[in-house]
Amino acid sequence: MKDAYFPQEIEKKWQKIWEEKGVFKTPDTSDKPKYYALSMFPYPSGKLHMGHVRNYTITDVIARFKKMNGYNVLHPMGWDSFGLPAENAAMKHGANPETWTDENIAYMTKQLKMLGLSYDWDREVTTCKPDYYKWTQWLFLQLYKKGLAYKKEAAVNWCEECGTVLANEQVIDGKCWRCDHIVEKKYLSQWFLKITDYAEVLLEDLDKLAGWGENVKTMQANWIGKSEGAIFKFKVVENDLEVPVYTTRPDTVHGITYLVVAPEYKDIEKLTTPENKEAVEAYRANARKMTEIERLSTDRVKTGVPLGTHCINPFTGEKFPLWTADYALAEYGTGAVMAVPAHDTRDFDFAKKYNLPIKVVITPHPQGARELTEAYTEPGVLVNSNEFDGMSNEEAKKAITQKAIDKGFGEFKTQYRLRDWLVSRQRYWGAPIPVVYCDKCGIQPVPEEQLPVLLPKDVDFSVVGKSPITTSKTFVNTTCPCCGGPARRETDTMDTFVCSSWYYLRYSDARNDKMPFAKDKVNKWLPVDQYVGGIEHAILHLLYSRFFTKALRDMGLLDFDEPFKNLLTQGMVLKDGSKMSKSKGNTVDPDEIFENYGADTARLFILSDSPPARDFDWSDAGVEGCYKFLNRVWRLISSNADYINVSPFTLHSSLKKDNDNLLRLVHIAIKGITNDISNDFQFNTVISKYRELVNAIYDWRGKKSELDDEDKAILSFAIITLIKLMSPVAVHLTEEAWHELGGEGSIHDVEWPKWDENLAKASSITLVVQINGKLKDKIEADEALSEDELKALALNSEKIKELTAGKTIVKTIVVPKKLVNIVVK
RNA sequence: GCCCUGGUGGCGGAAUCGGUAGACGCGUCGGACUUAAAAUCCGGUUGGAGUUAAAUCCAGUGCCAGUUCAAGUCUGGCCCAGGGCACCA
């Protein structure tokens, strides 16, 4: 074994050997239990960044640990390769998105291999390849047949910069998720997936996901936004229309003093009197001009205009006016709101501004209502509410809604904020939506046997203002599958998030050319046992994937209802306190780290300083420190190589004291490291335990000049165990050492070390002696001592005697094998 | 406003059950080796008081209370930071 550590040399060597021998291939059949470890697949943007390195290293260590623990592990990788950056790059350089994407995939694949990741590359999936998107299209057709994909005209989010519509989930604070351009509303005919059909079950099943963090679950719950209330219908005085409103406060109906409809409310023109028409039109025109950001700003002063018409409150017979105001939203509930200024802060502000009456109907003081200076939104008792007076408002919610049901003007209603998923995009680089339009037959799905609908190659990427796909001469015109007449193809492609909503299923049967996946294989491998990725997908990808899984289950394509059993959302990689980004110029190129220190150092460092879920602050000194540590490990092994024997270690009946001590430290390390990985993948403490063990072996070795047989056996055991424990992290160094020390096969196929519970603790204990709960003395003691003996030991300590002299011992608490606390006065 | 997560040395962080606060590392200070440097090795490093040096003592895990023989850990009330939702009726 060489004296010095040359990572670049050994890493290349072993990567080649592993690939040739197929060390990381996953058989579909095995008598071992399955384990599916998955990283979120990357967008092939060009180069790996440190976030990727962190993500894939975490999953790789998990996969390797599980494999050594007797699981048949599926650990695949692929490419989320459709999307706008490829198209933008193509437009900029006059190239083709496919070429750009292929080159990036080739480069990033090389980098992944340099990191020493244990992927089964035979299962690689690439979403932009026809053998994959054929099945994306096929799944779209199944959703279409089930009524879960539909086309509808609606107000949608439009990003002018990207030249396409966006899903609600892709609008962040009124801006485009990709380019930060302000999103406009447009009224367009678009394709949607009916995720709202699954709103309730997507919310409910969050409870089943014990292996997900609370943060992600609440984010999804907030996004789904369930609320329970009632719908009441109000008759209009001036004509025979009815205005339905949705409210979560049916208990406050007796306090209605006006009603508000959104400026975009469908019947607004019919609800406006001729005298008010001009003012209402002006108000509506102004509302249309405002951006979403202006409109939704909560600190804006509320405005509105009266429509001139009135409604009757069926509970009281009172007549009240209708207004339009932009604080009512057209898309939520019914687009109309009953206003109860006494008990809603927004209505209160509005009523104050326009001098509308405020009627108190709920009060915390049963003796009667007072003048309000702000809306009272807390619980209370009903007043001014006829037969409901005196009832608690929670009871009243039910009772009042029930009365409306009985009288035929209301119903209970559960409302969700979640909207259907807009999936069509006016871009080229995506999976074509497999439908055609026929003047005679209307929308026609492309027959399954004609899939895939291939992306055309004869397109001009230099066009501005429209999708390049529309420039193809061969793509658009086709024949109708129904009547055989001339028809036009859909030129919109699918949101890339559709492609990524099922890729994890495809890995179970990646080369299947008859189906997206065979049912037995998908049921065997799924759900994913451990999914690892960034928190930025908390809503988008993770919600869509859950929806797909449930929809596919309802179609009978698979038998489970949640795709990801355990989810680890890794923190960001920071440098100098902020996220690494090109614009800030604080990025670190993985290639440089591989070149200067090797992949093992990169892997060790990225796991070392923070637990996986927390943000990780990159430091060059930290990398250096990890490199030094690996050198130290290497020297430990190489300088002792002559004394090490890989054959199993047999324990002598009684060992020399220092040998017994080292043996114990090795068992303690096995136990600690195994537990740290098993509990939430605490790799940072795993690595500190590697260091402790290495320090202990050095200490032990430093005290011996000559080694006898017992010493050699203990040293062999310590070092071989160290190599095994480190093998999931320092994958190349440990493989080289294993080989050099005469180990058979690959270190990555050996069994994970086991600890002996009796040896995984110190031979003696340190008895902690406290007085009134404060540490006063420590005494080395035999583990076998009884409680009384421990107590006597503590009380006989010189120090304790001194400190308790002249005081009364009130009580003595003994914690076996650990501590004695003496309570004195 | 509602919800989630977190708050421990100069820094990253550690601490199954309530039981020695600060493991391990980074940084730093001192020392060994060296002509010198690098590399390596050894030692100190929460704050304050104390001492030639030690011993030793006091305080200390965001703040204020509480439970307990004992609280970073449990309970109640706050404060701060990060994130999600939000004129959603």
PDB file of C-alpha atoms (C1' of nucleotides) in Angstrom, chain A residues 215 218-219 222 246-248 296 300 302 327 329 332 346 417 609 614 632 635 682 684 688 691-692 695 770 774 778 811 813 818-819 821, chain B residues 3-5 12-17 19-21 23-27 39-41 56-59 69-70 83-89:
ATOM      1  CA  ASN A 215     -43.180  22.104   7.245  1.00  0.00           C
ATOM      2  CA  THR A 218     -48.416  22.408   6.325  1.00  0.00           C
ATOM      3  CA  MET A 219     -47.318  24.059   3.114  1.00  0.00           C
ATOM      4  CA  ASN A 222     -52.167  25.752   3.244  1.00  0.00           C
ATOM      5  CA  TYR A 246     -70.064  31.737   0.356  1.00  0.00           C
ATOM      6  CA  THR A 247     -69.315  32.394   4.018  1.00  0.00           C
ATOM      7  CA  THR A 248     -67.438  30.697   6.831  1.00  0.00           C
ATOM      8  CA  LEU A 296     -53.884  41.782  -3.797  1.00  0.00           C
ATOM      9  CA  ARG A 300     -54.324  49.196   0.143  1.00  0.00           C
ATOM     10  CA  LYS A 302     -60.527  49.548   0.195  1.00  0.00           C
ATOM     11  CA  TYR A 327     -61.678  43.107  -2.222  1.00  0.00           C
ATOM     12  CA  LEU A 329     -62.372  37.888  -5.621  1.00  0.00           C
ATOM     13  CA  TYR A 332     -63.030  32.188  -4.953  1.00  0.00           C
ATOM     14  CA  ARG A 346     -62.367  44.047   5.909  1.00  0.00           C
ATOM     15  CA  ARG A 417     -58.323  27.255  -2.490  1.00  0.00           C
ATOM     16  CA  ASP A 609     -20.893  20.241   9.085  1.00  0.00           C
ATOM     17  CA  ARG A 614     -30.454  22.315   7.702  1.00  0.00           C
ATOM     18  CA  ARG A 632      -4.846  10.841   8.330  1.00  0.00           C
ATOM     19  CA  ARG A 635      -1.684   7.029   6.909  1.00  0.00           C
ATOM     20  CA  GLN A 682     -27.507  12.439  11.098  1.00  0.00           C
ATOM     21  CA  ASN A 684     -22.685  15.124  10.699  1.00  0.00           C
ATOM     22  CA  SER A 688     -17.584  13.082  14.124  1.00  0.00           C
ATOM     23  CA  ARG A 691     -12.972  11.027  13.757  1.00  0.00           C
ATOM     24  CA  GLU A 692     -13.299   9.836  17.340  1.00  0.00           C
ATOM     25  CA  ASN A 695      -8.244   9.400  17.133  1.00  0.00           C
ATOM     26  CA  GLN A 770     -24.185  16.098  42.779  1.00  0.00           C
ATOM     27  CA  LYS A 774     -24.919  20.568  40.985  1.00  0.00           C
ATOM     28  CA  LYS A 778     -16.745  12.253  39.749  1.00  0.00           C
ATOM     29  CA  LYS A 811     -32.520  13.063  50.748  1.00  0.00           C
ATOM     30  CA  ILE A 813     -31.260  10.128  44.914  1.00  0.00           C
ATOM     31  CA  LYS A 818     -24.875   6.967  36.604  1.00  0.00           C
ATOM     32  CA  LEU A 819     -25.337   9.448  39.382  1.00  0.00           C
ATOM     33  CA  ASN A 821     -27.638  13.487  44.003  1.00  0.00           C
TER      34      ASN A 821
ATOM     35  C1'   C B   3     -49.621  28.142  10.248  1.00  0.00           C
ATOM     36  C1'   C B   4     -44.668  25.610  10.304  1.00  0.00           C
ATOM     37  C1'   U B   5     -39.478  25.443  11.722  1.00  0.00           C
ATOM     38  C1'   G B  12     -20.565  24.919  12.103  1.00  0.00           C
ATOM     39  C1'   G B  13     -22.734  22.138  15.475  1.00  0.00           C
ATOM     40  C1'   A B  14     -23.185  17.806  19.775  1.00  0.00           C
ATOM     41  C1'   A B  15     -26.022  16.202  24.057  1.00  0.00           C
ATOM     42  C1'   U B  16     -31.652   8.197  23.534  1.00  0.00           C
ATOM     43  C1'   C B  17     -35.108   8.526  29.013  1.00  0.00           C
ATOM     44  C1'   G B  19     -29.197  13.161  35.039  1.00  0.00           C
ATOM     45  C1'   U B  20     -21.409  15.627  33.866  1.00  0.00           C
ATOM     46  C1'   A B  21     -23.803  21.507  28.783  1.00  0.00           C
ATOM     47  C1'   A B  23     -18.767  15.868  21.696  1.00  0.00           C
ATOM     48  C1'   C B  24     -16.436  16.337  16.842  1.00  0.00           C
ATOM     49  C1'   G B  25     -14.633  19.941  13.679  1.00  0.00           C
ATOM     50  C1'   C B  26     -13.312  25.061  11.929  1.00  0.00           C
ATOM     51  C1'   G B  27     -10.759  29.255  13.702  1.00  0.00           C
ATOM     52  C1'   A B  39       3.279  18.672   6.225  1.00  0.00           C
ATOM     53  C1'   U B  40       2.747  16.159  10.837  1.00  0.00           C
ATOM     54  C1'   C B  41       2.296  15.671  16.120  1.00  0.00           C
ATOM     55  C1'   U B  56     -11.441  26.333  43.606  1.00  0.00           C
ATOM     56  C1'   C B  57     -15.874  29.367  43.267  1.00  0.00           C
ATOM     57  C1'   C B  58     -19.868  31.962  40.555  1.00  0.00           C
ATOM     58  C1'   A B  59     -22.807  32.653  36.165  1.00  0.00           C
ATOM     59  C1'   C B  69     -33.855  16.051  44.071  1.00  0.00           C
ATOM     60  C1'   A B  70     -32.240  17.562  39.032  1.00  0.00           C
ATOM     61  C1'   G B  83     -40.160  29.889   5.681  1.00  0.00           C
ATOM     62  C1'   G B  84     -45.374  28.974   3.902  1.00  0.00           C
ATOM     63  C1'   C B  85     -50.462  30.945   3.179  1.00  0.00           C
ATOM     64  C1'   A B  86     -53.195  35.404   2.866  1.00  0.00           C
ATOM     65  C1'   C B  87     -58.451  41.342   1.054  1.00  0.00           C
ATOM     66  C1'   C B  88     -59.896  33.250   0.377  1.00  0.00           C
ATOM     67  C1'   A B  89     -65.219  36.131   2.943  1.00  0.00           C
TER      68        A B  89
END
